[in-house]
Coordinates of C-alpha atoms and ligand atoms in Angstrom, one line a residue:
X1 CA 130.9 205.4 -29.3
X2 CA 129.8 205.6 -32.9
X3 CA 126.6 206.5 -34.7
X4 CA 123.5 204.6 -35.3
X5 CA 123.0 205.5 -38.1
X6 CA 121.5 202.2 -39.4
X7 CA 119.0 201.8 -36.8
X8 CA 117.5 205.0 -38.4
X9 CA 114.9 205.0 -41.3
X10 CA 113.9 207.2 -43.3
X11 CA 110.5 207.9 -45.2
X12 CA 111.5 209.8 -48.1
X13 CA 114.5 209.0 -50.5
X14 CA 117.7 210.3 -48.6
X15 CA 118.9 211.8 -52.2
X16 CA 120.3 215.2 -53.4
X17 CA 118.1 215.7 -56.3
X18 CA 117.7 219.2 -58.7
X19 CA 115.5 218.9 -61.9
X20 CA 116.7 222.1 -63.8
X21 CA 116.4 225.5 -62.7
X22 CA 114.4 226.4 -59.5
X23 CA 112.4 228.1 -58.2
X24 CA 110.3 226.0 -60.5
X25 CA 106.6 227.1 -61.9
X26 CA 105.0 226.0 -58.7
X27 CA 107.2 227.9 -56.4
X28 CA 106.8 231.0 -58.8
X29 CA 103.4 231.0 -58.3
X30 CA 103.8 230.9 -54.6
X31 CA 106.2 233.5 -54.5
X32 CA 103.8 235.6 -56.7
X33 CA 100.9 234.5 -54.0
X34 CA 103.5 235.8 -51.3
X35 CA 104.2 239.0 -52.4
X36 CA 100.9 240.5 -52.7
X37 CA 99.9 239.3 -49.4
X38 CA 102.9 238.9 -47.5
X39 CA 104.8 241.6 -45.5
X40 CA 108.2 242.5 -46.9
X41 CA 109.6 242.5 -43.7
X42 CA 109.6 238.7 -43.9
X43 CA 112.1 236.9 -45.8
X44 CA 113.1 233.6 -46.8
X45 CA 116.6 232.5 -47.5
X46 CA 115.4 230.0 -50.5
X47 CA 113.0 230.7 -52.6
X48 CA 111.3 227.8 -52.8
X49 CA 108.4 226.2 -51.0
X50 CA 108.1 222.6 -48.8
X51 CA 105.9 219.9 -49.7
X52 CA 107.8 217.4 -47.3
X53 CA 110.7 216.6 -45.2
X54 CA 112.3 213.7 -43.3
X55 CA 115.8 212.9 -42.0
X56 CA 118.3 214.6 -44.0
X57 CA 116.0 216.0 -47.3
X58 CA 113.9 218.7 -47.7
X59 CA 111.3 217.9 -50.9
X60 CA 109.7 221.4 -52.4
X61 CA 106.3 221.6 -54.4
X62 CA 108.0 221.3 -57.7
X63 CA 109.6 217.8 -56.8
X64 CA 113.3 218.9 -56.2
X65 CA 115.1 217.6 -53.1
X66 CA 117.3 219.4 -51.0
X67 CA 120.2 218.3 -48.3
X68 CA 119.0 220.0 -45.1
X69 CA 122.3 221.8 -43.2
X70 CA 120.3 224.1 -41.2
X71 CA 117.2 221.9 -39.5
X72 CA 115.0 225.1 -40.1
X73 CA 117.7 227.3 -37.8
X74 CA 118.6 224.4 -35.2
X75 CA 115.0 222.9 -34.8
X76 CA 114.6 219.6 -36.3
X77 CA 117.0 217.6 -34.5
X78 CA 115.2 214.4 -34.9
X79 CA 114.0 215.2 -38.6
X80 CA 110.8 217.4 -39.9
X81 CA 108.9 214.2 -39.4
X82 CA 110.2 212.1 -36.7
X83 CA 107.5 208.9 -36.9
X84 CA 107.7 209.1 -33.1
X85 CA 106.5 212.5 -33.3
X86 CA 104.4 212.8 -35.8
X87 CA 102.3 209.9 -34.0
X88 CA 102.4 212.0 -30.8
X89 CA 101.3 215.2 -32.2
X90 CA 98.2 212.9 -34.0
X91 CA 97.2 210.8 -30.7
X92 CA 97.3 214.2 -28.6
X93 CA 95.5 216.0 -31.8
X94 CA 92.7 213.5 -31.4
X95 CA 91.9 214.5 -28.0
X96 CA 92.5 217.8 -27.4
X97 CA 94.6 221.1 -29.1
X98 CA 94.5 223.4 -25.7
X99 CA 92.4 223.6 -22.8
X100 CA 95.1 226.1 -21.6
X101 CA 97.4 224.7 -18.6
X102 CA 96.1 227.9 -16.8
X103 CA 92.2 227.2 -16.8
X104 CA 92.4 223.2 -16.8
X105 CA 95.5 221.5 -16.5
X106 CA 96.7 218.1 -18.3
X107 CA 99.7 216.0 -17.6
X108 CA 101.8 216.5 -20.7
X109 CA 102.6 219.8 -19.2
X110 CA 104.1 218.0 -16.4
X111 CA 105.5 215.3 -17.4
X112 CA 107.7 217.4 -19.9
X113 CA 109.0 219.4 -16.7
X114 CA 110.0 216.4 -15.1
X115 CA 112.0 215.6 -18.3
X116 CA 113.3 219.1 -18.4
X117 CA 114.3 219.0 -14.6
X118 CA 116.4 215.4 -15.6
X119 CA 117.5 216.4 -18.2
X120 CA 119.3 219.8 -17.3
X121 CA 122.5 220.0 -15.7
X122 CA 123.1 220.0 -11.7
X123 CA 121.2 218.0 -8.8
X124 CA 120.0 220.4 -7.4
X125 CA 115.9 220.8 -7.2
X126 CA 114.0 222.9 -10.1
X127 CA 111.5 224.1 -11.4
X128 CA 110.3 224.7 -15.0
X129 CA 108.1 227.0 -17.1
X130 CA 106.6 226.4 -20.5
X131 CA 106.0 229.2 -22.9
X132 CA 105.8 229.4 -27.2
X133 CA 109.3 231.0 -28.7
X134 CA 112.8 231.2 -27.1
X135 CA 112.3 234.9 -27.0
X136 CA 109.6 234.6 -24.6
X137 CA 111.9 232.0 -22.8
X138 CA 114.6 234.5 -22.7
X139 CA 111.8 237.1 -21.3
X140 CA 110.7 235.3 -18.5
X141 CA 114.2 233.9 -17.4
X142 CA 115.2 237.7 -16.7
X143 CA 111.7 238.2 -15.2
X144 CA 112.1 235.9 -13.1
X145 CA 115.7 236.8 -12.0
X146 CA 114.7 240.5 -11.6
X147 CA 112.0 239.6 -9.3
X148 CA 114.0 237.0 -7.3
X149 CA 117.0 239.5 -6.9
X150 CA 115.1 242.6 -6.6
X151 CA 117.8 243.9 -8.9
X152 CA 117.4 245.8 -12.4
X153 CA 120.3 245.5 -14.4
X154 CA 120.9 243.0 -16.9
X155 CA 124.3 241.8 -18.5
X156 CA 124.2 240.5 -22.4
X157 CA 127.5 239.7 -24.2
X158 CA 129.1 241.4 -27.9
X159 CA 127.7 239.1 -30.4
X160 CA 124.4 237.9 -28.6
X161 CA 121.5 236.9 -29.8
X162 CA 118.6 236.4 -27.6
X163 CA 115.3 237.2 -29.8
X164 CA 113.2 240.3 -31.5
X165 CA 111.0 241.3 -28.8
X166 CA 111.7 244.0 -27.3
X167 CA 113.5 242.9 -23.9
X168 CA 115.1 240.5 -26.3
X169 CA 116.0 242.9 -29.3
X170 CA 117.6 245.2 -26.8
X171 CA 119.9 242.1 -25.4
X172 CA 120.6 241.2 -28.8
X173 CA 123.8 242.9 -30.2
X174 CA 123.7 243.1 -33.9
X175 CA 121.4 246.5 -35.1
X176 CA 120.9 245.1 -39.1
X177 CA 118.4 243.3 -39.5
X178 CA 117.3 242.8 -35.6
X179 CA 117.1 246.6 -34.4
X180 CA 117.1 248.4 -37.1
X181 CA 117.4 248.6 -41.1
X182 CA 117.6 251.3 -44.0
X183 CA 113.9 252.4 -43.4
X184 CA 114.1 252.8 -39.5
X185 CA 114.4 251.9 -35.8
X186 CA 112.4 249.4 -33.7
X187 CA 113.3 251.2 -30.5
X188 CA 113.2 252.6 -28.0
X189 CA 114.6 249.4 -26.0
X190 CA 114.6 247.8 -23.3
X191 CA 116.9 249.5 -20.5
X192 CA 118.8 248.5 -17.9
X193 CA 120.9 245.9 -20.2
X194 CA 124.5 246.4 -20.4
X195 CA 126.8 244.5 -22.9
X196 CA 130.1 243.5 -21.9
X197 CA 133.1 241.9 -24.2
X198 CA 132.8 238.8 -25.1
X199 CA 135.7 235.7 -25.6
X200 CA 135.7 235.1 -29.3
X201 CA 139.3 234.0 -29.7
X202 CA 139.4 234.1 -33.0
X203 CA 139.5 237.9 -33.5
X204 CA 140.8 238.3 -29.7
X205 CA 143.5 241.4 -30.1
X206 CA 145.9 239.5 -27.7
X207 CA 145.8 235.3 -29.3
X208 CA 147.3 234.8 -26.0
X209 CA 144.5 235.6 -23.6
X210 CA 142.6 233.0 -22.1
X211 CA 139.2 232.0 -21.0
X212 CA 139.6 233.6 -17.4
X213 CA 141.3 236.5 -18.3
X214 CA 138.6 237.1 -20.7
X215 CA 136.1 236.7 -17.9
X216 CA 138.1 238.7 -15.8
X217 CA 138.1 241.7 -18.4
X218 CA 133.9 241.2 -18.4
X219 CA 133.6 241.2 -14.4
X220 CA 135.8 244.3 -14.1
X221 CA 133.7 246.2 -16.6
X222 CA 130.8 244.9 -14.8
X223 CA 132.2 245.9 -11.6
X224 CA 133.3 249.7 -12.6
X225 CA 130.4 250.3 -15.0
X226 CA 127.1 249.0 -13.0
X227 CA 128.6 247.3 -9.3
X228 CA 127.8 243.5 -9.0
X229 CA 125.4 244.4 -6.4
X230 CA 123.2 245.6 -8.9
X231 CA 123.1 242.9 -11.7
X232 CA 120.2 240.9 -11.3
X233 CA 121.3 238.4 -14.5
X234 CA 124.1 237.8 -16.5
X235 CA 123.0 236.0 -19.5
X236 CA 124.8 234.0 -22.4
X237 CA 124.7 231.4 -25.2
X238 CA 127.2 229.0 -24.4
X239 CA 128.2 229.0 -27.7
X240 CA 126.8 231.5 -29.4
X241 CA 124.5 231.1 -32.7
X242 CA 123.4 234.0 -34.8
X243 CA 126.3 236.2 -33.8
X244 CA 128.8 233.4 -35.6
X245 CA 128.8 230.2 -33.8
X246 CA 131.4 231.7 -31.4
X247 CA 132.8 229.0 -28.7
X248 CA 134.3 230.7 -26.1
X249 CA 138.0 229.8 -24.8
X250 CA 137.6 227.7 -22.0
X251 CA 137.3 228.6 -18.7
X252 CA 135.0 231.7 -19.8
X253 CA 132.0 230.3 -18.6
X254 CA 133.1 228.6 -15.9
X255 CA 134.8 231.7 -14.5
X256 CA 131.6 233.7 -15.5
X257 CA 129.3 231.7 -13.4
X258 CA 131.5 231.1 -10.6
X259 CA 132.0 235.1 -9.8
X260 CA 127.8 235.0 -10.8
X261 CA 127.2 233.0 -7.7
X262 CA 129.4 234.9 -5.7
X263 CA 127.8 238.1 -6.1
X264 CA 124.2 236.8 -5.8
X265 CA 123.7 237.1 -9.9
X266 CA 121.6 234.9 -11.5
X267 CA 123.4 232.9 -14.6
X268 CA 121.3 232.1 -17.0
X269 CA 122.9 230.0 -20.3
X270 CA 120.3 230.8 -23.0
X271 CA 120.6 226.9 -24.8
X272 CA 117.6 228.0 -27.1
X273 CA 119.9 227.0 -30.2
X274 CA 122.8 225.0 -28.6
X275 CA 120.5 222.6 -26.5
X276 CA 119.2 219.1 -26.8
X277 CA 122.3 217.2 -28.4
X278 CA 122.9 219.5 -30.8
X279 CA 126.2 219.9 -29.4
X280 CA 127.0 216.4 -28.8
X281 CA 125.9 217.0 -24.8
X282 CA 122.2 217.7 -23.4
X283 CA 123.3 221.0 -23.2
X284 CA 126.2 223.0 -24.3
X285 CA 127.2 224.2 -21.0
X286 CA 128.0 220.4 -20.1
X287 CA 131.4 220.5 -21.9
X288 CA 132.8 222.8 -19.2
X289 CA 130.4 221.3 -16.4
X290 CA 128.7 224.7 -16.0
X291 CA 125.2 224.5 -13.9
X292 CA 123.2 227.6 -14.3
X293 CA 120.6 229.3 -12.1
X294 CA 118.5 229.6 -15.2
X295 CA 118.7 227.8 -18.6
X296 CA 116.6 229.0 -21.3
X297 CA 115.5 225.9 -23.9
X298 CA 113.3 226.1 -27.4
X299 CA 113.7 224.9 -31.1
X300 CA 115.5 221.5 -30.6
X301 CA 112.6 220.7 -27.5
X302 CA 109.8 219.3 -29.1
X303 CA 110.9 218.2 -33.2
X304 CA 109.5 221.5 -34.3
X305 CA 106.2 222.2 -32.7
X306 CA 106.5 225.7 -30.9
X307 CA 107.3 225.1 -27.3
X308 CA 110.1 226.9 -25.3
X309 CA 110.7 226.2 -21.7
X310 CA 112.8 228.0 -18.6
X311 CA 114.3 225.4 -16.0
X312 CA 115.9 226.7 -12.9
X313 CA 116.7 226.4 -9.4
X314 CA 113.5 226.4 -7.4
X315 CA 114.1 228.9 -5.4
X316 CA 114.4 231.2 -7.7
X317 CA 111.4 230.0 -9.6
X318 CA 109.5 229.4 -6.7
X319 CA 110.0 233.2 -5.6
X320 CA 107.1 234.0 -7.9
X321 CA 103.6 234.6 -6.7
X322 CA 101.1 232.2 -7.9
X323 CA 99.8 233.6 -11.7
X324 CA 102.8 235.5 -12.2
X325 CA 104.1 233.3 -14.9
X326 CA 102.0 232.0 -17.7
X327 CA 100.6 233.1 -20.8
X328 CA 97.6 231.4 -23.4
X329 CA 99.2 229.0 -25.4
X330 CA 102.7 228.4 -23.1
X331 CA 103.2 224.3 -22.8
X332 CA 100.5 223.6 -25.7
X333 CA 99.3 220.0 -24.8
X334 CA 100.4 218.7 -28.9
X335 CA 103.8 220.9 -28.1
X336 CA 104.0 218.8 -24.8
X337 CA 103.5 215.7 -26.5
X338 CA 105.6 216.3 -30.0
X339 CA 108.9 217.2 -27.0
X340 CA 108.2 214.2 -25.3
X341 CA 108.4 211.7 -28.2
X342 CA 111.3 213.9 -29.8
X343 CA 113.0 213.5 -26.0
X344 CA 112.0 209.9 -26.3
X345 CA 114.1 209.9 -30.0
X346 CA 117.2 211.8 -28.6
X347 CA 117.8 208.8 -25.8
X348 CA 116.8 206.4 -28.0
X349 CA 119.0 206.6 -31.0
X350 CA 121.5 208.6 -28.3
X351 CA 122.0 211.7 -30.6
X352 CA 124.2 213.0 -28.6
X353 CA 126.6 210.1 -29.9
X354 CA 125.2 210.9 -33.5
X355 CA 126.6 214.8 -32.8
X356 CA 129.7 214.1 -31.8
X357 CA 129.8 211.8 -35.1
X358 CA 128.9 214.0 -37.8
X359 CA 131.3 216.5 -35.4
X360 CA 133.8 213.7 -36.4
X361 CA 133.3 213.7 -40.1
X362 CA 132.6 217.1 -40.6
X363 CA 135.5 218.9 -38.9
X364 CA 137.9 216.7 -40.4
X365 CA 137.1 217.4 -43.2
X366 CA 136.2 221.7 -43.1
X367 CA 139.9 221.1 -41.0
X368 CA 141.5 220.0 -44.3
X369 CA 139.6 222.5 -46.3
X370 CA 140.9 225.2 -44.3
X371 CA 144.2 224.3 -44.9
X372 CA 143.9 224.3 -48.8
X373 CA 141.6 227.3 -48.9
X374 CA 143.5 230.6 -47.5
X375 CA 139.9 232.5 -47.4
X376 CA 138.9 229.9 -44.3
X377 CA 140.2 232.2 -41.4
X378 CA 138.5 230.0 -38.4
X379 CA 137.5 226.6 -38.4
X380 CA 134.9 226.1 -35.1
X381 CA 131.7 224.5 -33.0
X382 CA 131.2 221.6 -31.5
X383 CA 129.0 218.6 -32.3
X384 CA 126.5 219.4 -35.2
X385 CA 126.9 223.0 -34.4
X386 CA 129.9 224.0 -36.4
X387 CA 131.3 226.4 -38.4
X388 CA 134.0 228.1 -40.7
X389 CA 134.6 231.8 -40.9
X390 CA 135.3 233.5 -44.1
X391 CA 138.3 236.1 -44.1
X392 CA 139.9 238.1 -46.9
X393 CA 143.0 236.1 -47.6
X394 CA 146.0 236.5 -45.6
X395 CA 143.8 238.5 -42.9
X396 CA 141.4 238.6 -40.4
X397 CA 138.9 241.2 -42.6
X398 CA 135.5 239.3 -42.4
X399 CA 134.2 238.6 -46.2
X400 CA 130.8 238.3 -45.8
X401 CA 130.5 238.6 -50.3
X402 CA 132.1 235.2 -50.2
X403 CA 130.2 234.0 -48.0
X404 CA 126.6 235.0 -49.2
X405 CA 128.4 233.5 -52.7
X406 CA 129.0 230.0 -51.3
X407 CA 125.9 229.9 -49.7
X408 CA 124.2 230.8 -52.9
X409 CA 126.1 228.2 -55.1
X410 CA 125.3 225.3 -52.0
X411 CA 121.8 225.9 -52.7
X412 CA 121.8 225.6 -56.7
X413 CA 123.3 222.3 -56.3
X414 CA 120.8 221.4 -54.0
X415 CA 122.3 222.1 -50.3
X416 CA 120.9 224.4 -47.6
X417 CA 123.5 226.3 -46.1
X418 CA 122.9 228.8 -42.9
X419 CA 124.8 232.1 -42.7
X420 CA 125.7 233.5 -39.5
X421 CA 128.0 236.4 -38.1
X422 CA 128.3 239.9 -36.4
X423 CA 129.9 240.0 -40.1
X424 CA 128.4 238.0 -42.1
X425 CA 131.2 236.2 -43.2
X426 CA 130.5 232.6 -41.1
X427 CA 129.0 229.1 -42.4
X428 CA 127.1 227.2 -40.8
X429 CA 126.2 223.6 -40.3
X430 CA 123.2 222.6 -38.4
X431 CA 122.1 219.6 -40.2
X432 CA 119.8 217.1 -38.1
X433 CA 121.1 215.1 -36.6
X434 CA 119.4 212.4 -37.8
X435 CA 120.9 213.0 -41.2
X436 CA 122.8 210.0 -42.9
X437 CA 126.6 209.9 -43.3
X438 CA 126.4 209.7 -47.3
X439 CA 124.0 212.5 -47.5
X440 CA 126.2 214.4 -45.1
X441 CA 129.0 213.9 -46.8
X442 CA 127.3 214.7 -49.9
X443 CA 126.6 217.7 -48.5
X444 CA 130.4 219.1 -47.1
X445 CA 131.5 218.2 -51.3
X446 CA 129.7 220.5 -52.4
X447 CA 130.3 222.9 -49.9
X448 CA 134.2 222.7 -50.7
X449 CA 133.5 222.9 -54.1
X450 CA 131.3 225.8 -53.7
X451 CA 134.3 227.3 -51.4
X452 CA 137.0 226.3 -54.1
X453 CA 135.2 228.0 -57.0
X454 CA 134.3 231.1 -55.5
X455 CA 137.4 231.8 -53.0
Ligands
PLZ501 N1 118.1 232.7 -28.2 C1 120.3 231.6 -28.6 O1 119.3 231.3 -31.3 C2 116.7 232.1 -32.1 C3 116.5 233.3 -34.9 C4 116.3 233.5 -36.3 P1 112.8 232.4 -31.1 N2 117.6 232.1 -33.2 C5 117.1 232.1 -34.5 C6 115.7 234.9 -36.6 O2 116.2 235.5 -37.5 O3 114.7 235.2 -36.1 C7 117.2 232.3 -30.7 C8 118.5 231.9 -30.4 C9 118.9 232.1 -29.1 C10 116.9 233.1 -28.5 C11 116.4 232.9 -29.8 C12 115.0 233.3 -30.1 O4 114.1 232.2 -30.3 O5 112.1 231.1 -31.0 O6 113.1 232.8 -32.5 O7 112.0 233.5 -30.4

């Protein structure tokens, strides 16, 4: 099946366009504004600011236009202002901003866990939760599994990244900038979480090794350092995001979940970044038809409104005493109603078919790069969610310099470009998927010539 693209419109000009240097004087001033009021510990990866954004272009205050590869980190799959949602988030405005689902209860709430039970993969019956961030997802998915197993531990992978709260900092691998930096700590963490090797074949010492040997080498850690019997989770992106857009070889997670439900553990496939089509599935854990006990959802839900969700089998769920899940703000009623309409977008202009599309222009094309450019180590993803890792030529030594220089050299000719990596040295493209093929295109010239000049 191919893309529909055409049956898309767009409210801004779908154009690449720079006028002179930028930051211009209007993001100055902001920048100025930001500073003095502003903690440091925030950053921004361009240093400009928005005034608008639709399908593929991201406008800032001093009029230049930008080709959006990153969808704000994986968020706006549908575009920054899907019409579908924006009249969602208006009609559901109008009424009413919160009630909050634990005092009086609406039907947005509900009907988005009806989509969510659909939606996810396996027959079986569920059960969802909505909350605000992926992080508090991620929480409540091991909450839930420590309570329904009546076991502590928890099993993260190398590479992992899960949030920056503190359950979630301490299942996230990488320290810099997550745990810790030059001026401190953010610890003490979390305990009980245990991180095991991950399948990353590129930088795999044995090539050879497959997908259930890797698992195997996991489960026997597992097994001699903490005893199965005492895992209450084990839990994983499918593919995973911040740590470098790392597919696993096949047969990993399959292996993973199978030995899971043998031993009474509780899978949970944290989608928070590789869900709703991004991948070219619902779910990224379709490709190998995986179904987990728990699956962990945000960003991509609801066409950038905060809302994060858990979905899982209802047993598990349904262990919980009544009031032991909730929080304020978890399920917003305009969050409800933005994921519905962006749901409603997904099935409607199947962007699942539209991943596997720009999966289908893109990788042909970083596939051809890689083969010119001997600084392209790895070329990898799936869908929208892909990637190249950046190597010091004729080895496997991560160049993360390169890699901050190609980003840098995207963005001053107008292209957003993500960075990713345990090393630092990965690209990566997460542009929306709603995103035309010209300005796509567009976009993956200049990132070869960007690579070409500076490799
Ligand atoms: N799980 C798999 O990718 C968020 C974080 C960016 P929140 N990833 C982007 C940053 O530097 O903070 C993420 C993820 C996976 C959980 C999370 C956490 O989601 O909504 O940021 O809390």
């Amino acid at each position: 099946m191919t893309a529909t693209a055409h049956e898309l419109s767009y409210r801004l000009d779908q154009k690449r366009s720079i006028n002179g240097a930028f930051p211009g004087p209007k993001s100055q001033a902001l920048n100025e504004r930001r500073a003095a009021v502003v903690a440091a510990g925030v950053s921004s990866g361009v240093p400009v600011y928005v005034e608008d954004a639709d399908g593929g272009i991201v406008r800032d205050v001093d009029g230049n236009s930008f080709i959006d590869l990153g969808s704000g980190i994986a968020v706006t799959s549908v575009g920054a202002s899907d019409p579908a949602v924006v009249a969602a988030v208006q009609d559901a405005a109008a009424h009413f901003t919160h009630t909050c689902f634990m005092v009086t209860p609406y039907e947005g709430y509900i009907a988005v866990a009806e989509q969510l039970n659909r939606l996810t993969p396996g027959d079986h019956e569920k059960r969802t939760v909505l909350f605000n961030s992926g992080a508090e997802a991620v929480e409540n998915a091991v909450k839930v599994a420590r309570l329904a197993t009546g076991r502590d531990a928890v099993v993260a992978f190398d590479h992992a990244y899960h949030g920056r709260t503190n359950l979630t900092m301490a299942l996230t691998a990488k320290a810099m900038p997550y745990k810790s930096g030059p001026s401190g700590g953010f610890g003490p963490f979390a305990p009980e979480v245990y991180r095991m090797p991950m399948s990353y074949p590129f930088r795999e010492e044995n090539p050879e090794i497959t997908g259930a040997e890797a698992a195997k080498r996991a489960i026997t850690m597992i097994e001699k350092q903490i005893g199965g019997d005492q895992v209450a989770a084990i839990i994983i992106e499918p593919i995973q995001g911040e740590g470098g857009f790392i597919v696993p070889a096949e047969g990993f997670l399959p292996a993973l979940s199978a030995w899971a439900k043998e031993k009474g553990i509780v899978f949970i496939a944290d989608e928070v970044q590789s869900g709703f089509c991004r991948t070219g599935e619902w779910f990224a854990v379709n490709h190998e038809g995986v179904v987990p006990d728990i699956i962990t959802m945000a960003k991509g839900i609801a066409g950038g409104l905060p809302l994060s969700a858990i979905t899982g089998r209802a047993d598990l769920l349904d262990a919980v005493h009544p009031g032991g899940l909730g929080g304020t703000y978890g399920g917003n009623p305009v969050a409800c109603a933005a994921a519905l309409a962006a749901i409603g977008t997904m099935e409607q202009h199947d962007l699942n078919a539209r991943a596997r599309h720009i999966e289908e222009i893109a990788l042909g094309r970083l596939n051809e790069l890689a083969a010119e450019v001997s600084a392209i180590g790895d070329v990898r993803g799936r869908g929208a969610m892909l990637a190249i890792e950046l190597v010091q030529a004729g080895s496997k030594e991560p160049n993360a310099e390169l890699t901050k220089a190609v980003a840098a050299a995207c963005l001053q000719e107008g292209v957003i470009i993500l960075t990713c990596g345990t090393y630092g040295n990965v690209i990566r493209l997460l542009p929306p998927l709603v995103i035309s093929d010209e300005l796509l295109i567009d976009g993956l010239d200049v990132l070869a010539a960007a690579i070409k000049a500076n490799a």
